[in-house]
Short mmCIF file of C-alpha atoms in Angstrom, two decimals:
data_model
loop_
_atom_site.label_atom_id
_atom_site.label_comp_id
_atom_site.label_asym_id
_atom_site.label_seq_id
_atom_site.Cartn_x
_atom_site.Cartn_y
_atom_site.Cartn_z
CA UNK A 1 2.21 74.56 84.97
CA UNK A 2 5.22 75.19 87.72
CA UNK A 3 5.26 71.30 88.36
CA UNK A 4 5.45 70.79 84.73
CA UNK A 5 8.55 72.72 84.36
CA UNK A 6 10.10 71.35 87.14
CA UNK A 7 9.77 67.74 85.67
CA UNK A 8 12.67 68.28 83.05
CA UNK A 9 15.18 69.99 85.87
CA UNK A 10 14.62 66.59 87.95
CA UNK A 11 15.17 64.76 85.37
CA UNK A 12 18.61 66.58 84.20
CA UNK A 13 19.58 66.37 88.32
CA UNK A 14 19.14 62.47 87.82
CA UNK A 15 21.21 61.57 84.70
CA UNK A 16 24.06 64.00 86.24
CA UNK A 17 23.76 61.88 89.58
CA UNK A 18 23.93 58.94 87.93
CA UNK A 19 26.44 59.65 85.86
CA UNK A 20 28.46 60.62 88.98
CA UNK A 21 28.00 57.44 90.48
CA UNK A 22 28.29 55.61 87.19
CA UNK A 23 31.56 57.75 87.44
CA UNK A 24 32.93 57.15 91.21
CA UNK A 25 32.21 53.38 90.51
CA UNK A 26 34.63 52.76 87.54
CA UNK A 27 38.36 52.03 88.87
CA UNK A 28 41.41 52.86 87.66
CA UNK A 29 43.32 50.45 85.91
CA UNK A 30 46.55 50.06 87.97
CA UNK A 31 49.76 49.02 86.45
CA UNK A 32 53.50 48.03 87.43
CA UNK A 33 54.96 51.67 86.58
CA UNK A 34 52.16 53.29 88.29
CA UNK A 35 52.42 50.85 91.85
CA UNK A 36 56.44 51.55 91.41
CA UNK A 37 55.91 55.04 91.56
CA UNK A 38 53.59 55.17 93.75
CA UNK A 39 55.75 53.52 96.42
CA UNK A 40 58.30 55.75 95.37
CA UNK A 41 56.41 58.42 96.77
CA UNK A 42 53.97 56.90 99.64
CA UNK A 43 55.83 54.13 101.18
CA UNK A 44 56.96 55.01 104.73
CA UNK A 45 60.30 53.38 104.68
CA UNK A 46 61.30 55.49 101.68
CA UNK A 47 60.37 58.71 102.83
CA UNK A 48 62.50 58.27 105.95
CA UNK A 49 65.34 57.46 103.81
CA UNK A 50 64.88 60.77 102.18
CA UNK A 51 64.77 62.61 105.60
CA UNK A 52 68.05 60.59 106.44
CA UNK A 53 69.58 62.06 103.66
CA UNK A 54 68.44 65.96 103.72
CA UNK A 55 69.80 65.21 107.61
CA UNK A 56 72.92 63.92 106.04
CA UNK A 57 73.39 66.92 104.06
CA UNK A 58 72.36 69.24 106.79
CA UNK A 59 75.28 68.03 108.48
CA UNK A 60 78.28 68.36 105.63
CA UNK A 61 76.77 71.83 105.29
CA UNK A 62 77.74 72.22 109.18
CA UNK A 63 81.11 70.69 108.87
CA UNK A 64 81.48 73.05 105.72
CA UNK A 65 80.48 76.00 107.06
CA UNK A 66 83.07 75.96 109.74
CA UNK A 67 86.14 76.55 107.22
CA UNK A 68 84.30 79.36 105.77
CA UNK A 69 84.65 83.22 106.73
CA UNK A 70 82.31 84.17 109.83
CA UNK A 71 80.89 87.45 109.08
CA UNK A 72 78.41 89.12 112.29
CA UNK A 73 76.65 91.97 113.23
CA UNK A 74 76.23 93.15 116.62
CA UNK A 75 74.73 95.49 118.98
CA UNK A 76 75.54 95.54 122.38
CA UNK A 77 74.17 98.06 125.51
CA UNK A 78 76.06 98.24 128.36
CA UNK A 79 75.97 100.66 131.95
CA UNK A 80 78.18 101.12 134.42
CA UNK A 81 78.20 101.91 138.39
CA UNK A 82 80.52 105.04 137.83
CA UNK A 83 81.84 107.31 135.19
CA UNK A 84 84.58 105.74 133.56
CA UNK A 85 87.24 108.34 133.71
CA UNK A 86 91.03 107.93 134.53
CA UNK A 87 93.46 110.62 135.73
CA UNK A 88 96.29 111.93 133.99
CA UNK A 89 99.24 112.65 135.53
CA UNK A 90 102.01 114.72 134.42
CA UNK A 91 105.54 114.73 136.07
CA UNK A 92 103.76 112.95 138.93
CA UNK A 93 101.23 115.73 139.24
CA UNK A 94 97.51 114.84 138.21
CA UNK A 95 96.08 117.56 136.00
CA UNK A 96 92.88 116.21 135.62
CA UNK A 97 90.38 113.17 134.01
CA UNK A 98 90.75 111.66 130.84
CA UNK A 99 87.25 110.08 129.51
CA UNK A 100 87.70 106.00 128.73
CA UNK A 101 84.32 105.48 127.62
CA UNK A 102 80.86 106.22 128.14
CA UNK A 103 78.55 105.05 131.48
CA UNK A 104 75.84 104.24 129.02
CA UNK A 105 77.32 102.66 125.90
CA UNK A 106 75.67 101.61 122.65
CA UNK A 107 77.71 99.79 120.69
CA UNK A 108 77.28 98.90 117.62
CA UNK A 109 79.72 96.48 115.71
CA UNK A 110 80.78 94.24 112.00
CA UNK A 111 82.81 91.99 112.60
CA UNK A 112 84.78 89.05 110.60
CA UNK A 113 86.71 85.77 111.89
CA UNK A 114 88.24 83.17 109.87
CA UNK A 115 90.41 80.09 110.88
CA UNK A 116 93.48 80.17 108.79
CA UNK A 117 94.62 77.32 110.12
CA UNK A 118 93.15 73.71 112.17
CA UNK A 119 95.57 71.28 111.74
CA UNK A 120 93.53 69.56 109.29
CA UNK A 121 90.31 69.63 111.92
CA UNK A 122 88.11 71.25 109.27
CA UNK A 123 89.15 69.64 106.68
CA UNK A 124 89.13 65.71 107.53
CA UNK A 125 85.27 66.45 109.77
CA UNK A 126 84.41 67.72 106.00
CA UNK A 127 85.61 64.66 104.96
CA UNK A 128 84.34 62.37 106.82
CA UNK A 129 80.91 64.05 106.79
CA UNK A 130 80.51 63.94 103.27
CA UNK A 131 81.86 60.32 103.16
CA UNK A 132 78.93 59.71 105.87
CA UNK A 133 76.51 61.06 103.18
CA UNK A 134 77.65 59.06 100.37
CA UNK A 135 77.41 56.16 102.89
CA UNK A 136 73.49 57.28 103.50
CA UNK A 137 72.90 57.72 99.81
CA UNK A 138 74.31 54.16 99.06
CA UNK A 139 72.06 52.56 101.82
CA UNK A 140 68.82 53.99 101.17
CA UNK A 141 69.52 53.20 97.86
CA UNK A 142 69.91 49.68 98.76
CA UNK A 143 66.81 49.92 100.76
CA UNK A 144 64.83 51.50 97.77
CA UNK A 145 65.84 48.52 95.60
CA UNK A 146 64.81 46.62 98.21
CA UNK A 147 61.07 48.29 98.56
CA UNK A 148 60.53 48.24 94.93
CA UNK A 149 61.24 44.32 94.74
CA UNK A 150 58.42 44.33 97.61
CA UNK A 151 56.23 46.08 95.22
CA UNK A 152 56.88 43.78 92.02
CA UNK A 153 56.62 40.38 94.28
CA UNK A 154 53.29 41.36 95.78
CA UNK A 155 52.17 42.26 92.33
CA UNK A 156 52.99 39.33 90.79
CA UNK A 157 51.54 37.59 93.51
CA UNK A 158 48.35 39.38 93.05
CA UNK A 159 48.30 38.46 89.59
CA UNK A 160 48.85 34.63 90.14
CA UNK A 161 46.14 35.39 92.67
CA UNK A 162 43.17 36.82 90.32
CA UNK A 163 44.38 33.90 87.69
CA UNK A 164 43.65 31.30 90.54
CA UNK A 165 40.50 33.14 90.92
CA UNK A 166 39.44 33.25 87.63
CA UNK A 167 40.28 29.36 87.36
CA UNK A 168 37.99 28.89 90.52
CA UNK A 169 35.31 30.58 88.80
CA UNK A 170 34.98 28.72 85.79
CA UNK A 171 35.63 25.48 87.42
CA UNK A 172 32.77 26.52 89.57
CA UNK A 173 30.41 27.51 86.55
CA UNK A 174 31.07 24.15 84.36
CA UNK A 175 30.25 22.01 88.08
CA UNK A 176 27.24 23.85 88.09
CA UNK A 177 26.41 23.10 84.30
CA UNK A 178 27.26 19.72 84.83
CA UNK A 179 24.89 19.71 87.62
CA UNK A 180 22.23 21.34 85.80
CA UNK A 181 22.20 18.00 83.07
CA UNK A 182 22.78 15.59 85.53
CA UNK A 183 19.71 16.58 87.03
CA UNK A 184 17.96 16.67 83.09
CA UNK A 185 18.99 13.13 82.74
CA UNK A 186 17.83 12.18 86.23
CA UNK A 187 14.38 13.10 85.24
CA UNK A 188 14.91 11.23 82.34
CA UNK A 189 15.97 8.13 84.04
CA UNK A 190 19.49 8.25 82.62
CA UNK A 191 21.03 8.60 85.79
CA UNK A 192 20.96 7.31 88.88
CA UNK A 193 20.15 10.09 92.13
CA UNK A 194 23.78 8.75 93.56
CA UNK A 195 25.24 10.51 90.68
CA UNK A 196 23.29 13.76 91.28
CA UNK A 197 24.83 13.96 94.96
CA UNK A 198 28.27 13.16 93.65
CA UNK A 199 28.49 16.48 91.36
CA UNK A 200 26.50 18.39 94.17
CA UNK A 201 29.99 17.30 96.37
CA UNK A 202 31.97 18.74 93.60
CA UNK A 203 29.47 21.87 93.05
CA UNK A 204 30.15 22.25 96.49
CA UNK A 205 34.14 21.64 96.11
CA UNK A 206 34.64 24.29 93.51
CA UNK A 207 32.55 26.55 95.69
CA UNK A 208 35.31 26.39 98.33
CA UNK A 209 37.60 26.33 96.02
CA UNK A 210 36.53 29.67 94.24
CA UNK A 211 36.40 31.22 98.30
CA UNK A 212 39.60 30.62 99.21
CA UNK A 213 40.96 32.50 95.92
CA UNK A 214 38.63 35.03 96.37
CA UNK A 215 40.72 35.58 99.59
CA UNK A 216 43.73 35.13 98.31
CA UNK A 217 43.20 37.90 95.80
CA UNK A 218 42.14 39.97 98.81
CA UNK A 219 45.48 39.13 100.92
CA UNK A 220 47.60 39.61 97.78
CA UNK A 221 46.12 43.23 97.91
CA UNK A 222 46.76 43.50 101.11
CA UNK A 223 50.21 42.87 100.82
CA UNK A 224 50.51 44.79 97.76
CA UNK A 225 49.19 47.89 99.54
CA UNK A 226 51.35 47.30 102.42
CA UNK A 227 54.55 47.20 100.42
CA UNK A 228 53.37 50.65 98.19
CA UNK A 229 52.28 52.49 101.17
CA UNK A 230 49.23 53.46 100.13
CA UNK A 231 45.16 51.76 100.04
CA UNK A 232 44.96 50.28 96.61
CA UNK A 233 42.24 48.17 96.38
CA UNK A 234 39.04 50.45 96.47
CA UNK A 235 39.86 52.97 93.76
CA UNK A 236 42.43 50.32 91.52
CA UNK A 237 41.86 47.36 89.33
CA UNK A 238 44.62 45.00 87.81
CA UNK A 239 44.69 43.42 84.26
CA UNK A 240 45.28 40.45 83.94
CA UNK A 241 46.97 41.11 80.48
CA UNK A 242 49.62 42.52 82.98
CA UNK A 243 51.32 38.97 82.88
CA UNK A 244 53.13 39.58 79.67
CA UNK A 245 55.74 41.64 80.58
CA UNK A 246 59.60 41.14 79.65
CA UNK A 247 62.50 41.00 81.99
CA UNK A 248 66.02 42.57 81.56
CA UNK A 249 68.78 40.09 80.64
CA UNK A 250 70.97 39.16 83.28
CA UNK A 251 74.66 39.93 83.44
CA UNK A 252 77.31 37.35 82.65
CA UNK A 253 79.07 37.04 85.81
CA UNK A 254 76.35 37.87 88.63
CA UNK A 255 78.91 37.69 91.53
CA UNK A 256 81.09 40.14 90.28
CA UNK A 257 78.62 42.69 89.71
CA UNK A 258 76.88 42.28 92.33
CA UNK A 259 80.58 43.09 94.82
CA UNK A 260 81.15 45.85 92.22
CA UNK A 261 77.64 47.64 91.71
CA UNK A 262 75.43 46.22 95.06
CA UNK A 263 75.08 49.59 97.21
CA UNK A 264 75.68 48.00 100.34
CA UNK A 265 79.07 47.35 99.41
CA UNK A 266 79.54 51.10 98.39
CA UNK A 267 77.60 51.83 102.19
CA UNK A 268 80.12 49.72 104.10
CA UNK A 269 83.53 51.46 101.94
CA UNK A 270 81.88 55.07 103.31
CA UNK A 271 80.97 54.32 106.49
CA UNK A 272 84.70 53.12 106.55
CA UNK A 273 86.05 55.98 105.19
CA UNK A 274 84.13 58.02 107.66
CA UNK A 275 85.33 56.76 110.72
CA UNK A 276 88.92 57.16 109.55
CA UNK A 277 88.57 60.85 108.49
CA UNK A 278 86.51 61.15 111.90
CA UNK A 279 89.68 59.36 113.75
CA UNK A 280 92.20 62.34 112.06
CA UNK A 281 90.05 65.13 113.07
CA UNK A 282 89.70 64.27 116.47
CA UNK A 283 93.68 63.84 116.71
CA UNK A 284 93.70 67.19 114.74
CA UNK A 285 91.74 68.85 117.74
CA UNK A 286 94.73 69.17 119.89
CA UNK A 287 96.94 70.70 117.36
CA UNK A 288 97.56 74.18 116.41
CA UNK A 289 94.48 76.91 115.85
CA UNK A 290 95.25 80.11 114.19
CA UNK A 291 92.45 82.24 114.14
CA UNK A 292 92.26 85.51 112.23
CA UNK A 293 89.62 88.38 113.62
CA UNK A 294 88.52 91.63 112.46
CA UNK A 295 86.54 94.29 114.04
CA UNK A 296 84.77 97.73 112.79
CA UNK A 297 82.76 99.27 115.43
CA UNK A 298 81.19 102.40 116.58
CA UNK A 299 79.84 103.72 120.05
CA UNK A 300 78.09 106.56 121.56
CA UNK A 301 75.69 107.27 124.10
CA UNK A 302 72.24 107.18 122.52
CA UNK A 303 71.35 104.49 120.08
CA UNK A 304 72.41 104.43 116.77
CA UNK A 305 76.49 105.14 117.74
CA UNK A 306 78.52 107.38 116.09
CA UNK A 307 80.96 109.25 118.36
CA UNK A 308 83.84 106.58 119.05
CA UNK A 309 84.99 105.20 115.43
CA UNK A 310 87.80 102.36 115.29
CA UNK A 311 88.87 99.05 113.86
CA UNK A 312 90.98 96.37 115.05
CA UNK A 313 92.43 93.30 114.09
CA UNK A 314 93.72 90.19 115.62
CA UNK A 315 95.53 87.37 115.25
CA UNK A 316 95.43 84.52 117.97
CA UNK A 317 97.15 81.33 117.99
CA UNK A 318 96.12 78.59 120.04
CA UNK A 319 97.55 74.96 121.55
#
């Protein structure tokens, strides 16, 4: 009776194993759109591109930062050999200490800084940092472009390459049908046997035929997978319905487009424009500085100040 009751468990274990083999088996149909945006996200090239760029931006964030208000908070402890106390004299008589400070000091401080003026330092590095960006952009743009032409190449390729394939085939099933007859009509004594070993050559022909595009479909993967960045092959299948696609119209004056729109010519104009606001902040540097300072701070002798209360501000210029 218990092995009897096992018998329909096993049987429910099998069907849901098969079926999740039946399952891991099937592959994915895998179209333009989907290899496109898959090397959008996968391919190596690209995602260095997009690390080039965050860099990029990391660094106009710098450059910006350094015309904006610097606002710190401090806390400082500081000793000293001796009590600091000075005497006061009056009429040329001392009359006793004064207290400067404290021989243990905690001091704890807010304080603000600002350039109010560079020479135009801040403002052309800014520049030329965020002309360096759009110079980045433009370029791995260009390079995208050039990734995703990769991609639709090698997937062209691999259709041409599974149509080859599929010509090999049934060029090798109709040799094979033909050499089926032949051999009828041999027994027949329709034929001669020098006839027989002719279609065996071609049998035999087709066969190496059907091979080599049985590699080339397996090459044109490989390239394929190389250009999207990712393995394609053992969980994708291609269509060959894929073929009938449409193309975009061209424009009617290629060159011209191409010098206005191409975003290498947009990358070399930045990377100009760079250098040049790079060239005026560096001649900026030894200019003027103005630089505008503010301090609250409080000290005492035990943590957490309180005692000694006082501001200051100041106003340096430097050459």
């Amino acid at each position: 009776m218990k092995n009897f009751k096992s018998k329909p468990l096993l049987l429910i274990l099998f069907v849901l194993f098969a079926l999740c083999r039946s399952a891991a088996g099937e592959s994915v149909p895998l179209t333009l759109d989907k290899a496109l945006k898959l090397a959008e996200k996968n391919n190596p090239v690209l995602s260095a591109g997009r690390e080039r760029i965050a860099q990029g931006k990391a660094r106009l964030d710098q450059a910006t930062a350094a015309g904006i208000p610097d606002l710190a908070v401090s806390l400082l402890y500081q000793e000293t050999g001796e009590d600091p106390l000075h005497p006061v004299f009056i009429e040329g008589s001392q009359v006793g200490f004064a207290r400067a400070g404290f021989q243990s000091t905690w001091k704890a401080a807010l304080s603000l800084s600002h350039v109010l003026y560079s020479g135009g330092a801040i403002r052309f590095n800014e520049k030329a940092k965020k002309a360096a960006l759009e110079g980045i952009v433009a370029q791995e743009e260009r390079t995208r472009q050039s990734v995703l032409w990769s991609v639709q190449s090698s997937w062209y390729e691999l259709l041409r390459a599974k149509s080859r394939l599929y010509v090999a085939e049934e060029v090798r099933a109709l040799a094979s049908e033909h050499l089926r007859q032949v051999k009828i009509l041999l027994k027949n004594g329709a034929v001669a046997y020098s006839e027989v070993l002719r279609v065996e050559v071609s049998v035999s022909e087709a066969e190496l035929n059907r091979i080599k595009a049985k590699n080339a479909v397996d090459v044109a993967w490989q390239a394929l997978e190389r250009a999207v960045g990712v393995s394609l092959q053992s969980v994708l299948s291609v269509s060959s319905d894929e073929m009938e696609r449409g193309f975009p119209p061209l424009p009617e004056n290629p060159l011209s487009f191409a010098l206005q729109f191409r975003p290498e010519m947009k990358a070399l104009d930045r990377a100009m424009n760079s250098a040049l606001f790079s060239s005026r902040a560096a001649s900026a540097l030894g200019g003027p500085r103005i630089i505008l300072s503010g301090e609250v701070y409080a000290a005492d002798e035990v943590l957490f100040p309180s005692k000694m209360e006082d501001w200051r501000v100041t106003l340096a210029a430097s050459w």
